Amino acid sequence: MQVLCRKTNGNAEFHCCVCGQGFLMFWERQSHSERMEMLHEIQETLRRQHRTSPGPEAHPSGGFLAPQTSGAGELVGAGVSGKAPTWEL
C-alpha cells in the first residue's frame, strides 16, 4: 500500500519528525490498524528526503507517494504512479 502525501501549511494529519512540515495524506481504503502500521514507513520516507536539505524544502512541492519505491511505473491502488487526479495533488 502507498499513500499520497501533500504538503500543507494548514491543518495537517501528519508531521515530518525532522523539520515539522505538515502533510495531508490520501489513503486507499484500509483499516485503522493498517494505517497505523504505515505511519512508520511514511516517516522513514520523509526522513530520507532530508538527505539533501534540512528544512521543509527537502520535501517535494507537489504530491508524492510514500513509502517510495524504486520501480517506475509501478501500479498504485487503482491508478498508476504519477496519474493521480489533480484534486488529490
Short mmCIF file of N, CA and C in Angstrom, two decimals:
data_model
loop_
_atom_site.label_atom_id
_atom_site.label_comp_id
_atom_site.label_asym_id
_atom_site.label_seq_id
_atom_site.Cartn_x
_atom_site.Cartn_y
_atom_site.Cartn_z
N MET A 1 0.84 -1.18 0.00
CA MET A 1 0.00 0.00 0.00
C MET A 1 0.88 1.24 0.00
N GLN A 2 0.49 2.24 -0.77
CA GLN A 2 1.18 3.51 -0.75
C GLN A 2 0.17 4.61 -0.42
N VAL A 3 0.69 5.71 0.08
CA VAL A 3 -0.13 6.84 0.50
C VAL A 3 0.33 8.07 -0.27
N LEU A 4 -0.61 8.82 -0.83
CA LEU A 4 -0.29 10.07 -1.49
C LEU A 4 -0.19 11.14 -0.41
N CYS A 5 0.97 11.80 -0.32
CA CYS A 5 1.21 12.84 0.69
C CYS A 5 1.33 14.19 0.00
N ARG A 6 0.80 15.21 0.64
CA ARG A 6 0.85 16.56 0.08
C ARG A 6 1.15 17.55 1.20
N LYS A 7 2.12 18.44 0.95
CA LYS A 7 2.46 19.47 1.94
C LYS A 7 1.25 20.36 2.23
N THR A 8 1.17 20.81 3.47
CA THR A 8 0.14 21.78 3.83
C THR A 8 0.66 22.69 4.93
N ASN A 9 0.20 23.92 4.91
CA ASN A 9 0.52 24.87 5.98
C ASN A 9 -0.68 25.02 6.91
N GLY A 10 -1.76 24.33 6.58
CA GLY A 10 -2.97 24.37 7.39
C GLY A 10 -3.02 23.19 8.35
N ASN A 11 -4.21 22.68 8.56
CA ASN A 11 -4.39 21.53 9.45
C ASN A 11 -3.78 20.29 8.82
N ALA A 12 -2.75 19.75 9.45
CA ALA A 12 -2.04 18.60 8.92
C ALA A 12 -2.44 17.34 9.66
N GLU A 13 -2.42 16.22 8.93
CA GLU A 13 -2.69 14.92 9.55
C GLU A 13 -1.42 14.30 10.10
N PHE A 14 -0.28 14.74 9.58
CA PHE A 14 1.00 14.10 9.90
C PHE A 14 2.10 15.14 9.76
N HIS A 15 3.14 15.05 10.58
CA HIS A 15 4.26 15.99 10.52
C HIS A 15 5.58 15.24 10.38
N CYS A 16 6.49 15.84 9.62
CA CYS A 16 7.83 15.29 9.48
C CYS A 16 8.56 15.43 10.81
N CYS A 17 9.22 14.36 11.26
CA CYS A 17 9.92 14.40 12.54
C CYS A 17 11.23 15.19 12.45
N VAL A 18 11.70 15.51 11.25
CA VAL A 18 12.95 16.25 11.10
C VAL A 18 12.71 17.76 11.08
N CYS A 19 11.77 18.21 10.22
CA CYS A 19 11.57 19.65 10.04
C CYS A 19 10.22 20.16 10.53
N GLY A 20 9.29 19.26 10.82
CA GLY A 20 7.98 19.68 11.30
C GLY A 20 6.98 20.02 10.22
N GLN A 21 7.35 19.89 8.95
CA GLN A 21 6.42 20.18 7.85
C GLN A 21 5.18 19.30 7.99
N GLY A 22 4.02 19.90 7.78
CA GLY A 22 2.77 19.17 7.86
C GLY A 22 2.35 18.61 6.51
N PHE A 23 1.62 17.49 6.56
CA PHE A 23 1.18 16.82 5.35
C PHE A 23 -0.27 16.36 5.48
N LEU A 24 -0.98 16.43 4.35
CA LEU A 24 -2.27 15.77 4.20
C LEU A 24 -1.96 14.43 3.56
N MET A 25 -2.72 13.41 3.92
CA MET A 25 -2.47 12.08 3.37
C MET A 25 -3.76 11.54 2.74
N PHE A 26 -3.60 11.00 1.55
CA PHE A 26 -4.72 10.41 0.83
C PHE A 26 -4.48 8.91 0.78
N TRP A 27 -5.30 8.16 1.51
CA TRP A 27 -5.13 6.72 1.70
C TRP A 27 -6.04 5.92 0.79
N GLU A 28 -5.60 4.73 0.42
CA GLU A 28 -6.50 3.75 -0.15
C GLU A 28 -7.38 3.30 1.01
N ARG A 29 -8.48 2.69 0.73
CA ARG A 29 -9.35 2.23 1.81
C ARG A 29 -8.67 1.10 2.57
N GLN A 30 -8.26 1.39 3.79
CA GLN A 30 -7.57 0.43 4.65
C GLN A 30 -8.14 0.56 6.06
N SER A 31 -7.92 -0.45 6.85
CA SER A 31 -8.38 -0.40 8.24
C SER A 31 -7.48 0.54 9.05
N HIS A 32 -7.99 0.93 10.19
CA HIS A 32 -7.23 1.82 11.07
C HIS A 32 -5.90 1.18 11.47
N SER A 33 -5.89 -0.09 11.77
CA SER A 33 -4.65 -0.76 12.19
C SER A 33 -3.64 -0.80 11.04
N GLU A 34 -4.10 -0.99 9.81
CA GLU A 34 -3.19 -0.97 8.66
C GLU A 34 -2.59 0.42 8.47
N ARG A 35 -3.39 1.44 8.69
CA ARG A 35 -2.87 2.81 8.58
C ARG A 35 -1.82 3.09 9.65
N MET A 36 -2.06 2.62 10.85
CA MET A 36 -1.09 2.84 11.93
C MET A 36 0.24 2.17 11.62
N GLU A 37 0.19 0.99 11.01
CA GLU A 37 1.42 0.29 10.63
C GLU A 37 2.19 1.07 9.56
N MET A 38 1.48 1.76 8.68
CA MET A 38 2.12 2.51 7.59
C MET A 38 2.79 3.78 8.06
N LEU A 39 2.39 4.33 9.20
CA LEU A 39 2.94 5.61 9.64
C LEU A 39 4.45 5.56 9.81
N HIS A 40 4.99 4.45 10.29
CA HIS A 40 6.44 4.32 10.44
C HIS A 40 7.12 4.40 9.07
N GLU A 41 6.57 3.71 8.09
CA GLU A 41 7.15 3.72 6.75
C GLU A 41 7.06 5.11 6.11
N ILE A 42 5.98 5.82 6.36
CA ILE A 42 5.83 7.18 5.84
C ILE A 42 6.89 8.08 6.47
N GLN A 43 7.09 7.95 7.77
CA GLN A 43 8.09 8.77 8.46
C GLN A 43 9.50 8.48 7.92
N GLU A 44 9.79 7.22 7.60
CA GLU A 44 11.08 6.86 7.00
C GLU A 44 11.25 7.54 5.64
N THR A 45 10.20 7.59 4.84
CA THR A 45 10.25 8.26 3.54
C THR A 45 10.57 9.74 3.74
N LEU A 46 9.90 10.38 4.68
CA LEU A 46 10.14 11.81 4.94
C LEU A 46 11.57 12.03 5.42
N ARG A 47 12.07 11.15 6.27
CA ARG A 47 13.44 11.26 6.78
C ARG A 47 14.46 11.14 5.64
N ARG A 48 14.23 10.20 4.71
CA ARG A 48 15.15 10.02 3.57
C ARG A 48 15.18 11.26 2.67
N GLN A 49 14.08 11.97 2.57
CA GLN A 49 14.05 13.17 1.74
C GLN A 49 14.98 14.25 2.29
N HIS A 50 15.36 14.16 3.53
CA HIS A 50 16.24 15.16 4.14
C HIS A 50 17.71 14.90 3.88
N ARG A 51 18.04 13.95 3.05
CA ARG A 51 19.44 13.71 2.69
C ARG A 51 20.03 14.90 1.96
N THR A 52 19.20 15.69 1.30
CA THR A 52 19.69 16.82 0.51
C THR A 52 19.49 18.18 1.18
N SER A 53 18.63 18.25 2.17
CA SER A 53 18.31 19.54 2.78
C SER A 53 17.69 19.33 4.17
N PRO A 54 18.04 20.19 5.14
CA PRO A 54 17.50 20.01 6.49
C PRO A 54 16.10 20.58 6.71
N GLY A 55 15.64 21.48 5.83
CA GLY A 55 14.36 22.15 6.05
C GLY A 55 13.22 21.57 5.24
N PRO A 56 12.04 22.20 5.33
CA PRO A 56 10.85 21.74 4.62
C PRO A 56 11.02 21.67 3.11
N GLU A 57 11.99 22.41 2.56
CA GLU A 57 12.22 22.38 1.12
C GLU A 57 12.72 21.01 0.64
N ALA A 58 13.11 20.14 1.55
CA ALA A 58 13.55 18.78 1.20
C ALA A 58 12.41 17.94 0.63
N HIS A 59 11.20 18.29 0.99
CA HIS A 59 10.03 17.53 0.54
C HIS A 59 9.52 18.08 -0.79
N PRO A 60 9.10 17.20 -1.70
CA PRO A 60 8.59 17.67 -3.00
C PRO A 60 7.43 18.65 -2.81
N SER A 61 7.40 19.68 -3.66
CA SER A 61 6.35 20.70 -3.53
C SER A 61 4.98 20.17 -3.97
N GLY A 62 4.96 19.20 -4.87
CA GLY A 62 3.70 18.58 -5.28
C GLY A 62 3.47 17.34 -4.44
N GLY A 63 2.49 16.57 -4.76
CA GLY A 63 2.23 15.33 -4.04
C GLY A 63 3.29 14.28 -4.35
N PHE A 64 3.51 13.38 -3.42
CA PHE A 64 4.43 12.27 -3.62
C PHE A 64 3.89 11.04 -2.91
N LEU A 65 4.35 9.88 -3.34
CA LEU A 65 3.92 8.62 -2.75
C LEU A 65 4.87 8.17 -1.66
N ALA A 66 4.30 7.65 -0.59
CA ALA A 66 5.11 7.08 0.49
C ALA A 66 4.52 5.73 0.85
N PRO A 67 5.28 4.73 1.16
CA PRO A 67 6.73 4.75 1.00
C PRO A 67 7.11 4.77 -0.46
N GLN A 68 8.25 5.40 -0.75
CA GLN A 68 8.72 5.49 -2.12
C GLN A 68 9.32 4.15 -2.53
N THR A 69 9.10 3.79 -3.78
CA THR A 69 9.65 2.54 -4.30
C THR A 69 10.65 2.86 -5.39
N SER A 70 11.48 1.90 -5.70
CA SER A 70 12.50 2.11 -6.73
C SER A 70 11.96 1.90 -8.13
N GLY A 71 10.84 1.19 -8.27
CA GLY A 71 10.30 0.87 -9.59
C GLY A 71 9.46 1.99 -10.15
N ALA A 72 9.78 2.44 -11.35
CA ALA A 72 8.97 3.47 -12.01
C ALA A 72 7.79 2.80 -12.70
N GLY A 73 6.66 3.47 -12.71
CA GLY A 73 5.50 2.94 -13.40
C GLY A 73 4.81 1.81 -12.66
N GLU A 74 5.13 1.65 -11.39
CA GLU A 74 4.52 0.60 -10.59
C GLU A 74 3.06 0.95 -10.30
N LEU A 75 2.19 -0.03 -10.32
CA LEU A 75 0.78 0.24 -10.05
C LEU A 75 0.59 0.68 -8.61
N VAL A 76 -0.26 1.66 -8.44
CA VAL A 76 -0.57 2.19 -7.11
C VAL A 76 -2.07 2.19 -6.95
N GLY A 77 -2.59 1.26 -6.17
CA GLY A 77 -4.03 1.18 -5.97
C GLY A 77 -4.73 1.04 -7.31
N ALA A 78 -5.72 1.89 -7.54
CA ALA A 78 -6.49 1.81 -8.79
C ALA A 78 -5.86 2.63 -9.91
N GLY A 79 -4.84 3.42 -9.58
CA GLY A 79 -4.23 4.27 -10.60
C GLY A 79 -2.78 3.90 -10.83
N VAL A 80 -2.15 4.64 -11.69
CA VAL A 80 -0.74 4.43 -11.98
C VAL A 80 0.02 5.60 -11.39
N SER A 81 1.19 5.33 -10.85
CA SER A 81 2.04 6.36 -10.25
C SER A 81 2.15 7.57 -11.18
N GLY A 82 1.93 8.77 -10.64
CA GLY A 82 2.01 9.98 -11.43
C GLY A 82 0.71 10.31 -12.14
N LYS A 83 -0.30 9.49 -11.99
CA LYS A 83 -1.58 9.73 -12.67
C LYS A 83 -2.70 9.99 -11.66
N ALA A 84 -2.36 10.53 -10.51
CA ALA A 84 -3.37 10.84 -9.51
C ALA A 84 -4.24 11.99 -10.00
N PRO A 85 -5.51 11.97 -9.68
CA PRO A 85 -6.38 13.08 -10.07
C PRO A 85 -5.85 14.40 -9.51
N THR A 86 -6.01 15.49 -10.22
CA THR A 86 -5.48 16.77 -9.80
C THR A 86 -6.06 17.24 -8.47
N TRP A 87 -7.27 16.84 -8.14
CA TRP A 87 -7.85 17.25 -6.86
C TRP A 87 -7.12 16.62 -5.70
N GLU A 88 -6.37 15.51 -5.93
CA GLU A 88 -5.61 14.89 -4.87
C GLU A 88 -4.24 15.52 -4.71
N LEU A 89 -3.79 16.27 -5.69
CA LEU A 89 -2.48 16.91 -5.61
C LEU A 89 -2.67 18.29 -5.13
#
